[in-house]
mmCIF file of C-alpha atoms in Angstrom:
data_model
loop_
_atom_site.group_PDB
_atom_site.id
_atom_site.type_symbol
_atom_site.label_atom_id
_atom_site.label_comp_id
_atom_site.label_asym_id
_atom_site.label_seq_id
_atom_site.Cartn_x
_atom_site.Cartn_y
_atom_site.Cartn_z
ATOM 1 C CA MET A 1 29.009 -18.812 -15.445
ATOM 2 C CA LEU A 2 28.469 -15.054 -15.045
ATOM 3 C CA THR A 3 24.815 -14.033 -15.070
ATOM 4 C CA ASP A 4 23.339 -10.560 -15.443
ATOM 5 C CA ARG A 5 21.488 -9.360 -12.328
ATOM 6 C CA ASP A 6 18.596 -8.198 -14.541
ATOM 7 C CA GLU A 7 18.197 -11.747 -15.832
ATOM 8 C CA LEU A 8 17.856 -13.145 -12.316
ATOM 9 C CA ASP A 9 15.481 -10.393 -11.209
ATOM 10 C CA CYS A 10 13.375 -10.951 -14.317
ATOM 11 C CA PHE A 11 13.322 -14.715 -13.767
ATOM 12 C CA LEU A 12 12.249 -14.420 -10.126
ATOM 13 C CA ILE A 13 9.529 -11.860 -10.832
ATOM 14 C CA LEU A 14 8.176 -13.870 -13.769
ATOM 15 C CA ALA A 15 8.264 -17.011 -11.608
ATOM 16 C CA GLU A 16 6.064 -15.150 -9.133
ATOM 17 C CA GLU A 17 3.703 -13.443 -11.590
ATOM 18 C CA LEU A 18 3.615 -16.109 -14.336
ATOM 19 C CA HIS A 19 2.585 -13.281 -16.648
ATOM 20 C CA PHE A 20 4.878 -11.379 -19.009
ATOM 21 C CA GLY A 21 2.771 -8.209 -18.945
ATOM 22 C CA ARG A 22 2.713 -7.887 -15.151
ATOM 23 C CA THR A 23 6.413 -8.713 -14.986
ATOM 24 C CA ALA A 24 7.144 -5.963 -17.506
ATOM 25 C CA GLU A 25 5.093 -3.481 -15.461
ATOM 26 C CA ARG A 26 6.923 -4.327 -12.221
ATOM 27 C CA MET A 27 10.337 -4.029 -13.875
ATOM 28 C CA LEU A 28 9.385 -0.930 -15.889
ATOM 29 C CA LEU A 29 10.457 -2.715 -19.057
ATOM 30 C CA SER A 30 8.764 -3.679 -22.303
ATOM 31 C CA ARG A 31 7.351 -7.183 -22.694
ATOM 32 C CA ALA A 32 9.865 -7.761 -25.475
ATOM 33 C CA ARG A 33 12.734 -6.914 -23.126
ATOM 34 C CA VAL A 34 11.372 -9.316 -20.506
ATOM 35 C CA SER A 35 11.260 -12.078 -23.135
ATOM 36 C CA GLN A 36 14.847 -11.282 -24.159
ATOM 37 C CA LEU A 37 16.105 -11.498 -20.586
ATOM 38 C CA VAL A 38 14.359 -14.829 -19.986
ATOM 39 C CA GLN A 39 15.593 -16.284 -23.252
ATOM 40 C CA ARG A 40 19.132 -15.123 -22.529
ATOM 41 C CA LEU A 41 19.089 -16.814 -19.127
ATOM 42 C CA GLU A 42 17.673 -19.996 -20.648
ATOM 43 C CA ARG A 43 20.489 -19.993 -23.213
ATOM 44 C CA ARG A 44 23.063 -19.608 -20.442
ATOM 45 C CA ILE A 45 21.581 -22.535 -18.555
ATOM 46 C CA GLY A 46 20.892 -24.638 -21.615
ATOM 47 C CA ALA A 47 17.261 -25.562 -21.014
ATOM 48 C CA PRO A 48 13.815 -23.939 -20.808
ATOM 49 C CA LEU A 49 12.782 -22.441 -17.459
ATOM 50 C CA PHE A 50 9.183 -21.702 -18.473
ATOM 51 C CA LEU A 51 6.563 -23.361 -20.632
ATOM 52 C CA ARG A 52 4.718 -20.704 -22.617
ATOM 53 C CA THR A 53 1.360 -21.080 -24.338
ATOM 54 C CA SER A 54 -1.049 -18.496 -25.693
ATOM 55 C CA ARG A 55 -3.016 -18.723 -22.456
ATOM 56 C CA ARG A 56 -0.553 -19.215 -19.640
ATOM 57 C CA VAL A 57 3.018 -19.357 -18.430
ATOM 58 C CA VAL A 58 4.232 -22.104 -16.078
ATOM 59 C CA LEU A 59 7.581 -23.031 -14.596
ATOM 60 C CA THR A 60 9.352 -26.134 -15.814
ATOM 61 C CA ALA A 61 10.737 -28.506 -13.192
ATOM 62 C CA LEU A 62 14.152 -26.930 -13.768
ATOM 63 C CA GLY A 63 12.672 -23.444 -13.391
ATOM 64 C CA ALA A 64 11.014 -24.391 -10.121
ATOM 65 C CA GLN A 65 14.294 -25.801 -8.841
ATOM 66 C CA LEU A 66 16.174 -22.633 -9.806
ATOM 67 C CA ARG A 67 13.611 -20.420 -8.083
ATOM 68 C CA THR A 68 13.893 -22.496 -4.892
ATOM 69 C CA ASP A 69 17.700 -22.230 -4.996
ATOM 70 C CA LEU A 70 17.724 -18.481 -5.677
ATOM 71 C CA GLU A 71 15.055 -17.248 -3.238
ATOM 72 C CA PRO A 72 17.171 -17.526 -0.037
ATOM 73 C CA HIS A 73 19.968 -15.563 -1.692
ATOM 74 C CA ARG A 74 17.593 -12.844 -2.858
ATOM 75 C CA ARG A 75 16.119 -12.508 0.636
ATOM 76 C CA GLY A 76 19.614 -12.433 2.131
ATOM 77 C CA ILE A 77 20.723 -9.666 -0.237
ATOM 78 C CA ALA A 78 17.577 -7.638 0.464
ATOM 79 C CA ALA A 79 18.041 -8.040 4.230
ATOM 80 C CA ALA A 80 21.696 -7.043 3.996
ATOM 81 C CA LEU A 81 20.825 -3.921 2.008
ATOM 82 C CA ASP A 82 18.083 -3.032 4.503
ATOM 83 C CA ARG A 83 20.495 -3.406 7.429
ATOM 84 C CA ALA A 84 23.109 -1.287 5.712
ATOM 85 C CA ALA A 85 20.571 1.420 4.907
ATOM 86 C CA ALA A 86 19.253 1.403 8.475
ATOM 87 C CA THR A 87 22.753 1.713 9.902
ATOM 88 C CA ALA A 88 23.585 4.546 7.536
ATOM 89 C CA ARG A 89 20.486 6.483 8.501
ATOM 90 C CA ALA A 90 20.679 5.858 12.276
ATOM 91 C CA ALA A 91 19.187 8.911 14.015
ATOM 92 C CA ASP A 92 20.710 11.361 11.540
ATOM 93 C CA GLY A 93 20.435 11.766 7.804
ATOM 94 C CA VAL A 94 17.169 11.695 5.851
ATOM 95 C CA LEU A 95 14.003 9.842 6.867
ATOM 96 C CA HIS A 96 11.421 9.316 4.119
ATOM 97 C CA VAL A 97 7.908 9.251 5.558
ATOM 98 C CA GLY A 98 4.738 8.346 3.693
ATOM 99 C CA PHE A 99 1.190 9.357 4.596
ATOM 100 C CA THR A 100 -2.102 7.956 3.364
ATOM 101 C CA THR A 101 -4.577 10.767 4.119
ATOM 102 C CA PRO A 102 -4.469 14.562 4.657
ATOM 103 C CA PRO A 103 -4.921 14.288 8.468
ATOM 104 C CA ALA A 104 -2.100 11.744 8.600
ATOM 105 C CA GLY A 105 0.030 14.100 6.486
ATOM 106 C CA GLU A 106 -0.644 16.943 8.893
ATOM 107 C CA VAL A 107 0.530 14.796 11.799
ATOM 108 C CA VAL A 108 3.688 13.866 9.877
ATOM 109 C CA LEU A 109 4.488 17.554 9.304
ATOM 110 C CA ARG A 110 3.968 18.338 12.999
ATOM 111 C CA VAL A 111 6.221 15.453 13.994
ATOM 112 C CA ALA A 112 8.861 16.648 11.534
ATOM 113 C CA GLU A 113 8.698 20.110 13.096
ATOM 114 C CA ALA A 114 9.147 18.627 16.580
ATOM 115 C CA LEU A 115 12.179 16.647 15.387
ATOM 116 C CA ARG A 116 13.869 19.856 14.211
ATOM 117 C CA VAL A 117 14.339 20.643 17.887
ATOM 118 C CA THR A 118 15.070 17.209 19.356
ATOM 119 C CA HIS A 119 17.002 15.734 16.392
ATOM 120 C CA PRO A 120 18.369 18.611 14.278
ATOM 121 C CA GLY A 121 20.517 16.195 12.266
ATOM 122 C CA LEU A 122 17.486 14.250 11.037
ATOM 123 C CA ALA A 123 15.719 15.629 7.961
ATOM 124 C CA VAL A 124 12.202 14.374 7.183
ATOM 125 C CA GLU A 125 10.979 14.141 3.602
ATOM 126 C CA VAL A 126 7.260 13.560 3.143
ATOM 127 C CA CYS A 127 5.332 11.966 0.284
ATOM 128 C CA GLU A 128 1.795 10.615 -0.221
ATOM 129 C CA VAL A 129 1.248 6.840 -0.274
ATOM 130 C CA PRO A 130 -0.683 5.683 -3.384
ATOM 131 C CA LEU A 131 -4.216 4.445 -2.705
ATOM 132 C CA SER A 132 -3.679 1.486 -5.038
ATOM 133 C CA ASP A 133 -0.333 0.363 -3.557
ATOM 134 C CA PRO A 134 -0.248 0.984 0.208
ATOM 135 C CA TYR A 135 2.899 -1.030 1.021
ATOM 136 C CA GLY A 136 4.949 -1.321 -2.184
ATOM 137 C CA GLN A 137 7.052 1.818 -1.718
ATOM 138 C CA LEU A 138 7.632 0.983 1.934
ATOM 139 C CA ARG A 139 8.907 -2.466 0.999
ATOM 140 C CA SER A 140 11.090 -1.093 -1.801
ATOM 141 C CA GLY A 141 12.760 1.424 0.518
ATOM 142 C CA ASP A 142 11.252 4.553 -1.036
ATOM 143 C CA PHE A 143 9.697 5.171 2.398
ATOM 144 C CA ASP A 144 11.264 4.334 5.745
ATOM 145 C CA VAL A 145 8.026 4.610 7.684
ATOM 146 C CA ALA A 146 4.422 5.413 6.775
ATOM 147 C CA PHE A 147 1.542 6.951 8.681
ATOM 148 C CA ALA A 148 -1.148 4.606 7.421
ATOM 149 C CA GLU A 149 -4.715 3.562 7.924
ATOM 150 C CA PHE A 150 -5.183 0.277 9.777
ATOM 151 C CA PRO A 151 -5.694 -2.661 9.610
ATOM 152 C CA VAL A 152 -2.220 -3.732 8.453
ATOM 153 C CA ARG A 153 -1.553 -7.474 8.510
ATOM 154 C CA GLU A 154 1.743 -7.913 6.677
ATOM 155 C CA SER A 155 4.280 -10.390 8.065
ATOM 156 C CA ASP A 156 7.257 -8.324 6.882
ATOM 157 C CA LEU A 157 5.950 -5.012 8.229
ATOM 158 C CA GLY A 158 5.926 -3.806 11.817
ATOM 159 C CA GLU A 159 3.267 -1.496 13.186
ATOM 160 C CA GLY A 160 2.753 0.656 16.227
ATOM 161 C CA PRO A 161 -0.366 1.409 18.256
ATOM 162 C CA VAL A 162 -3.349 3.327 16.922
ATOM 163 C CA LEU A 163 -2.476 7.025 17.247
ATOM 164 C CA PHE A 164 -5.818 8.506 16.263
ATOM 165 C CA VAL A 165 -9.185 7.375 14.941
ATOM 166 C CA GLU A 166 -11.973 8.905 12.893
ATOM 167 C CA GLU A 167 -15.446 7.862 11.824
ATOM 168 C CA ARG A 168 -16.200 6.567 8.352
ATOM 169 C CA ALA A 169 -18.602 7.940 5.757
ATOM 170 C CA LEU A 170 -20.084 7.035 2.401
ATOM 171 C CA ALA A 171 -19.459 9.260 -0.623
ATOM 172 C CA VAL A 172 -22.498 9.117 -2.927
ATOM 173 C CA PRO A 173 -23.756 11.184 -5.868
ATOM 174 C CA ALA A 174 -25.500 14.320 -4.604
ATOM 175 C CA GLY A 175 -28.754 13.185 -6.222
ATOM 176 C CA HIS A 176 -28.733 9.697 -4.697
ATOM 177 C CA PRO A 177 -31.533 8.928 -2.193
ATOM 178 C CA LEU A 178 -28.942 8.213 0.519
ATOM 179 C CA ALA A 179 -27.518 11.727 0.142
ATOM 180 C CA ALA A 180 -30.528 13.174 1.954
ATOM 181 C CA ARG A 181 -30.056 10.931 4.980
ATOM 182 C CA GLU A 182 -28.446 12.101 8.229
ATOM 183 C CA SER A 183 -26.602 8.780 8.435
ATOM 184 C CA VAL A 184 -26.353 5.406 6.717
ATOM 185 C CA SER A 185 -25.712 1.881 7.948
ATOM 186 C CA MET A 186 -23.527 -0.859 6.551
ATOM 187 C CA GLU A 187 -26.707 -2.599 5.385
ATOM 188 C CA ASP A 188 -27.446 0.387 3.134
ATOM 189 C CA LEU A 189 -24.459 -0.623 1.015
ATOM 190 C CA ALA A 190 -26.683 -3.257 -0.586
ATOM 191 C CA GLY A 191 -28.338 -0.381 -2.441
ATOM 192 C CA VAL A 192 -25.201 1.086 -4.043
ATOM 193 C CA ALA A 193 -22.366 -0.004 -6.323
ATOM 194 C CA LEU A 194 -19.032 0.518 -4.576
ATOM 195 C CA LEU A 195 -16.139 1.654 -6.733
ATOM 196 C CA SER A 196 -13.385 -0.966 -6.893
ATOM 197 C CA ILE A 197 -9.817 -0.073 -5.898
ATOM 198 C CA GLY A 198 -7.283 -1.192 -8.464
ATOM 199 C CA GLY A 199 -3.662 -2.067 -7.851
ATOM 200 C CA ASP A 200 -1.722 -4.254 -5.447
ATOM 201 C CA LEU A 201 -4.063 -4.483 -2.442
ATOM 202 C CA PRO A 202 -3.986 -7.403 0.005
ATOM 203 C CA PRO A 203 -7.335 -9.244 0.140
ATOM 204 C CA TYR A 204 -8.109 -8.081 3.695
ATOM 205 C CA ARG A 205 -7.441 -4.467 2.723
ATOM 206 C CA ARG A 206 -9.625 -4.746 -0.372
ATOM 207 C CA ALA A 207 -12.421 -6.267 1.745
ATOM 208 C CA TYR A 208 -12.128 -3.361 4.199
ATOM 209 C CA LEU A 209 -12.382 -0.706 1.468
ATOM 210 C CA THR A 210 -14.849 -2.490 -0.818
ATOM 211 C CA PRO A 211 -16.717 -5.237 1.064
ATOM 212 C CA ALA A 212 -18.553 -7.727 -1.111
ATOM 213 C CA ARG A 213 -21.442 -8.233 1.319
ATOM 214 C CA THR A 214 -23.195 -6.377 4.107
ATOM 215 C CA PRO A 215 -22.966 -7.697 7.694
ATOM 216 C CA ALA A 216 -26.269 -9.518 7.078
ATOM 217 C CA GLY A 217 -24.869 -11.174 3.949
ATOM 218 C CA ARG A 218 -26.589 -9.110 1.274
ATOM 219 C CA PRO A 219 -24.475 -8.628 -1.880
ATOM 220 C CA ILE A 220 -22.958 -5.212 -2.602
ATOM 221 C CA GLY A 221 -22.693 -4.090 -6.211
ATOM 222 C CA ARG A 222 -19.419 -3.231 -7.929
ATOM 223 C CA GLY A 223 -18.646 -0.041 -9.812
ATOM 224 C CA PRO A 224 -15.685 0.896 -12.026
ATOM 225 C CA GLU A 225 -12.099 0.459 -10.847
ATOM 226 C CA VAL A 226 -10.126 3.483 -9.616
ATOM 227 C CA THR A 227 -6.560 4.048 -8.457
ATOM 228 C CA ASN A 228 -6.698 7.469 -6.774
ATOM 229 C CA MET A 229 -9.066 9.701 -4.832
ATOM 230 C CA GLN A 230 -9.642 12.356 -7.495
ATOM 231 C CA GLU A 231 -10.553 9.727 -10.076
ATOM 232 C CA ALA A 232 -12.919 8.102 -7.577
ATOM 233 C CA LEU A 233 -14.719 11.333 -6.705
ATOM 234 C CA MET A 234 -15.123 12.210 -10.372
ATOM 235 C CA LEU A 235 -16.926 8.890 -10.921
ATOM 236 C CA VAL A 236 -19.023 9.342 -7.776
ATOM 237 C CA ALA A 237 -20.139 12.783 -8.975
ATOM 238 C CA ALA A 238 -21.000 11.248 -12.352
ATOM 239 C CA GLY A 239 -23.257 8.689 -10.678
ATOM 240 C CA ARG A 240 -21.028 5.720 -11.510
ATOM 241 C CA GLY A 241 -20.748 4.423 -7.947
ATOM 242 C CA ALA A 242 -20.184 5.134 -4.256
ATOM 243 C CA LEU A 243 -17.031 5.083 -2.131
ATOM 244 C CA LEU A 244 -16.270 4.155 1.467
ATOM 245 C CA VAL A 245 -14.128 6.936 2.975
ATOM 246 C CA ALA A 246 -12.904 8.232 6.286
ATOM 247 C CA ALA A 247 -14.884 11.203 7.615
ATOM 248 C CA HIS A 248 -12.132 13.721 6.832
ATOM 249 C CA ALA A 249 -13.006 13.399 3.128
ATOM 250 C CA ALA A 250 -16.013 15.688 3.626
ATOM 251 C CA THR A 251 -13.612 18.497 4.590
ATOM 252 C CA TYR A 252 -10.568 17.796 2.436
ATOM 253 C CA PHE A 253 -12.326 16.518 -0.706
ATOM 254 C CA ALA A 254 -15.517 18.583 -0.830
ATOM 255 C CA ARG A 255 -16.696 18.979 -4.410
ATOM 256 C CA PRO A 256 -19.909 19.616 -6.376
ATOM 257 C CA GLY A 257 -21.928 16.501 -7.108
ATOM 258 C CA VAL A 258 -20.632 14.486 -4.142
ATOM 259 C CA ALA A 259 -22.356 14.090 -0.773
ATOM 260 C CA TYR A 260 -20.715 12.558 2.288
ATOM 261 C CA VAL A 261 -23.041 10.704 4.644
ATOM 262 C CA PRO A 262 -21.660 9.441 7.982
ATOM 263 C CA PHE A 263 -22.118 5.829 9.029
ATOM 264 C CA SER A 264 -24.056 5.041 12.175
ATOM 265 C CA ASP A 265 -22.517 1.602 12.665
ATOM 266 C CA ALA A 266 -19.207 1.309 10.755
ATOM 267 C CA GLU A 267 -16.065 0.581 12.731
ATOM 268 C CA PRO A 268 -13.960 3.780 12.946
ATOM 269 C CA ALA A 269 -10.752 4.026 10.929
ATOM 270 C CA GLY A 270 -7.561 3.910 12.986
ATOM 271 C CA TYR A 271 -4.178 5.330 11.991
ATOM 272 C CA GLY A 272 -0.658 4.537 13.108
ATOM 273 C CA LEU A 273 2.914 4.012 11.959
ATOM 274 C CA VAL A 274 4.039 1.133 9.742
ATOM 275 C CA TRP A 275 7.642 0.262 8.831
ATOM 276 C CA ARG A 276 9.757 -2.601 7.537
ATOM 277 C CA ALA A 277 10.094 -5.101 10.365
ATOM 278 C CA ALA A 278 13.810 -5.506 9.648
ATOM 279 C CA ASP A 279 14.412 -1.755 9.989
ATOM 280 C CA ASN A 280 14.613 -0.726 13.618
ATOM 281 C CA SER A 281 16.939 2.220 13.041
ATOM 282 C CA GLY A 282 17.450 5.115 15.367
ATOM 283 C CA ALA A 283 15.717 7.425 12.903
ATOM 284 C CA VAL A 284 12.567 5.300 12.815
ATOM 285 C CA ARG A 285 12.525 5.042 16.609
ATOM 286 C CA ALA A 286 13.025 8.805 16.954
ATOM 287 C CA PHE A 287 10.141 9.513 14.590
ATOM 288 C CA ALA A 288 7.888 6.998 16.362
ATOM 289 C CA SER A 289 8.620 8.500 19.762
ATOM 290 C CA ALA A 290 7.956 12.020 18.488
ATOM 291 C CA ALA A 291 4.703 10.849 16.861
ATOM 292 C CA LEU A 292 3.443 9.425 20.158
ATOM 293 C CA ASP A 293 4.324 12.653 21.932
ATOM 294 C CA THR A 294 2.858 14.895 19.219
ATOM 295 C CA VAL A 295 -0.470 13.092 18.915
ATOM 296 C CA GLY A 296 -0.634 12.895 22.696
ATOM 297 C CA ARG A 297 -0.660 16.704 22.749
ATOM 298 C CA GLY A 298 -3.685 16.684 20.423
ATOM 299 C CA ALA A 299 -1.865 17.426 17.179
ATOM 300 C CA ALA A 300 -4.147 15.062 15.293
ATOM 301 C CA GLY A 301 -7.279 16.946 16.294
ATOM 302 C CA GLY A 302 -7.439 18.986 13.077
ATOM 303 C CA GLY A 303 -9.851 18.251 10.261
ATOM 304 C CA ALA A 304 -12.187 15.327 10.779
ATOM 305 C CA ALA A 305 -9.721 13.244 12.773
ATOM 306 C CA GLN A 306 -10.328 12.598 16.435
ATOM 307 C CA GLY A 307 -7.201 12.610 18.595
ATOM 308 C CA ALA A 308 -6.894 9.320 20.431
ATOM 309 C CA ALA A 309 -3.297 8.617 21.341
ATOM 310 C CA HIS A 310 -2.467 5.250 22.812
ATOM 311 C CA ALA A 311 0.650 4.842 24.913
ATOM 312 C CA GLY A 312 2.929 2.072 23.747
ATOM 313 C CA LYS A 313 6.268 1.190 22.219
ATOM 314 C CA ILE A 314 6.896 1.606 18.516
ATOM 315 C CA GLY A 315 9.889 0.085 16.828
#
């Protein structure tokens, strides 16, 4: 029986999401098209794979069995494609590098410039990592490596040492009582509503950006959900909430109506390289080595970032 690849992809994503709307969003299809693909696969097999009600979607026993049988093959195909892509790129070709913040982007550009000399056959293309989806494009292969804010605790992603650190700050409306302070503490968060970050964030990452409680256990309020920095700052200026940021935001995202107050006790933000654990290509290793060397020479000292290179092996 020949089966369309789209049908299998749709089945596996729906089996994971158990929601037609989210499946449609991930596949960039309409909900109607998702339903058509599922129904077509069910007709091929001859039995339902999902039980659908107005409130939920669940796998049938047959659907669960099919997912279990298909998953190893999907992982094998993905791993084979990753290995082929890594081999093709080696230390030449094009390396796609993501960055999460302006200081990280500046480091990436400096590393790219250094590689022009040491690896003239390796071109570096740079793109910003979405705030609401820090690892999706890395996993999908849109990026080969990302200069990201730590912590990163993903089993399928490798990470290098912390290359530089910077203090954290709180973005509040300019008229808020905290705006007049020289510094704030993590306990002061009990007096604000933190904007929520939408999108596909791991729980530990969401807790880092928008903690639910202060260190002493006091609840922290919740503001509207945002997906990017400009949207967040617009809501902060409008008095809709506050935002935990790295200190560079005061320089790179200065705007009327928003005050940045440094923390006196927050753990500093660390930055380093993150890549797919299965991809240990020559290009990734070359970029990692150049990043260590570049930050070691103080290239990350611009803006609010504090250069703090750590020797170690990446890749």
